[in-house]
Amino acid sequence: MSLNPYVASDFIQSRAPGFNPRVGIVLGSGLGGLADEIDAVASIPFAEIPDFPQSTVEGHEGRLILGRLGGMPVICMQGRIHLYEGGDPQDLAVPVRAMKLLGVEILLVTNAAGSFHEEVGPGRLMLISDHINFTGKNPLAGENDERFGPRFFSMEEAYDPTLRAHIKAVAKELDIELSEGVYLHYLGPNFETPAEINAFRILGADAVGMSTTPEVLAARHAGMRVVAISNITNLVAGLSKTKLSHEQTLECAKLAAGDLEKLVVIFLETLKRELLKAHITEKSNGDD
Ligand code: HPA
């Protein structure tokens, strides 16, 4: 029997009565610090939430935090579940669907990733423009749940062009270097071989990591807008001078964590103002 996002969302709502998050955030390896910035209404260990998948990876705290960040009501996953953990891929749609049921319209996803470009090394951030799902797995395979979205749906402009332009403008304002490129999801749990990296470069990858596409697929299926950022922790295998390891990922994730935190907080602040403006315009147009 698969996990039920309705059960999970009812439980989450019961822990934060009357709180309506508009932005969902998924924090990747070593990026948990952003969670501490949230003016929290509730903090719930994944383990307490019924019908919620459980993460087993070190460095992934496994808590859900509801509160305000940059003034925006958010729900934040500190830690996530990965396909390489071996569970049912469908389980990875559950947290995103629970967020949707709680009212989330925009999903902001972060991850740690290796970069194919020497000039975009550890400590840099990359805005994801598109992805290649190289895992052969999909959380939406199986019976379609029509309550969330249609069987077949487009993945063109999956990474929202307007939100991307917006976050790039914020980065510029904050003097934070933000490159943009294609993220390739490699199943893992091992890091890639140099031969695989050569193949992925030819395929068009700018960064590689072991997460993100399941959440993005579930979010787009459910009609949510998506923005995603890779925290570059290393150059890819073959280019990297140091041996890749999870410890190295966690250590180097700290390099750009401060920039990422600033970028996200100011992005949310400006987004809140714009959503408010749009709401007022809608109201004055009489189509509320
Ligand atoms: N490959 C896959 N996943 C990663 C990497 C990498 O080089 N760096 C951080 N996560």
PDB file of C-alpha atoms and ligand atoms in Angstrom, residues 112-115 186 190-192 208-210 233-237 244 249, ligand 1:
ATOM      1  CA  ALA A 112      24.590  19.714  -3.713  1.00  0.00           C
ATOM      2  CA  ALA A 113      26.131  19.003  -7.092  1.00  0.00           C
ATOM      3  CA  GLY A 114      29.361  18.483  -8.986  1.00  0.00           C
ATOM      4  CA  SER A 115      30.179  20.970 -11.744  1.00  0.00           C
ATOM      5  CA  TYR A 186      22.505  10.362 -11.534  1.00  0.00           C
ATOM      6  CA  ASN A 190      28.298   5.962  -5.909  1.00  0.00           C
ATOM      7  CA  PHE A 191      29.798   9.007  -7.546  1.00  0.00           C
ATOM      8  CA  GLU A 192      30.128   8.801 -11.334  1.00  0.00           C
ATOM      9  CA  VAL A 208      25.424  16.364 -11.692  1.00  0.00           C
ATOM     10  CA  GLY A 209      23.801  15.258  -8.458  1.00  0.00           C
ATOM     11  CA  MET A 210      21.677  12.534  -6.909  1.00  0.00           C
ATOM     12  CA  THR A 233      30.528  21.308  -3.847  1.00  0.00           C
ATOM     13  CA  ASN A 234      33.102  19.902  -6.270  1.00  0.00           C
ATOM     14  CA  LEU A 235      34.220  19.542  -9.837  1.00  0.00           C
ATOM     15  CA  VAL A 236      33.022  16.282 -11.373  1.00  0.00           C
ATOM     16  CA  ALA A 237      35.023  13.034 -11.232  1.00  0.00           C
ATOM     17  CA  LEU A 244      34.866  12.634  -3.960  1.00  0.00           C
ATOM     18  CA  THR A 249      30.240  17.201  -0.138  1.00  0.00           C
TER      19      THR A 249
HETATM   20  N1  HPA B   1      28.141  13.701  -8.321  1.00  0.00           N
HETATM   21  C1  HPA B   1      26.938  13.314  -7.849  1.00  0.00           C
HETATM   22  N2  HPA B   1      26.376  13.868  -6.791  1.00  0.00           N
HETATM   23  C2  HPA B   1      27.020  14.869  -6.193  1.00  0.00           C
HETATM   24  C3  HPA B   1      28.256  15.329  -6.632  1.00  0.00           C
HETATM   25  C4  HPA B   1      28.861  14.706  -7.766  1.00  0.00           C
HETATM   26  O1  HPA B   1      29.966  15.059  -8.224  1.00  0.00           O
HETATM   27  N3  HPA B   1      28.628  16.342  -5.793  1.00  0.00           N
HETATM   28  C5  HPA B   1      27.627  16.500  -4.893  1.00  0.00           C
HETATM   29  N4  HPA B   1      26.652  15.593  -5.120  1.00  0.00           N
END
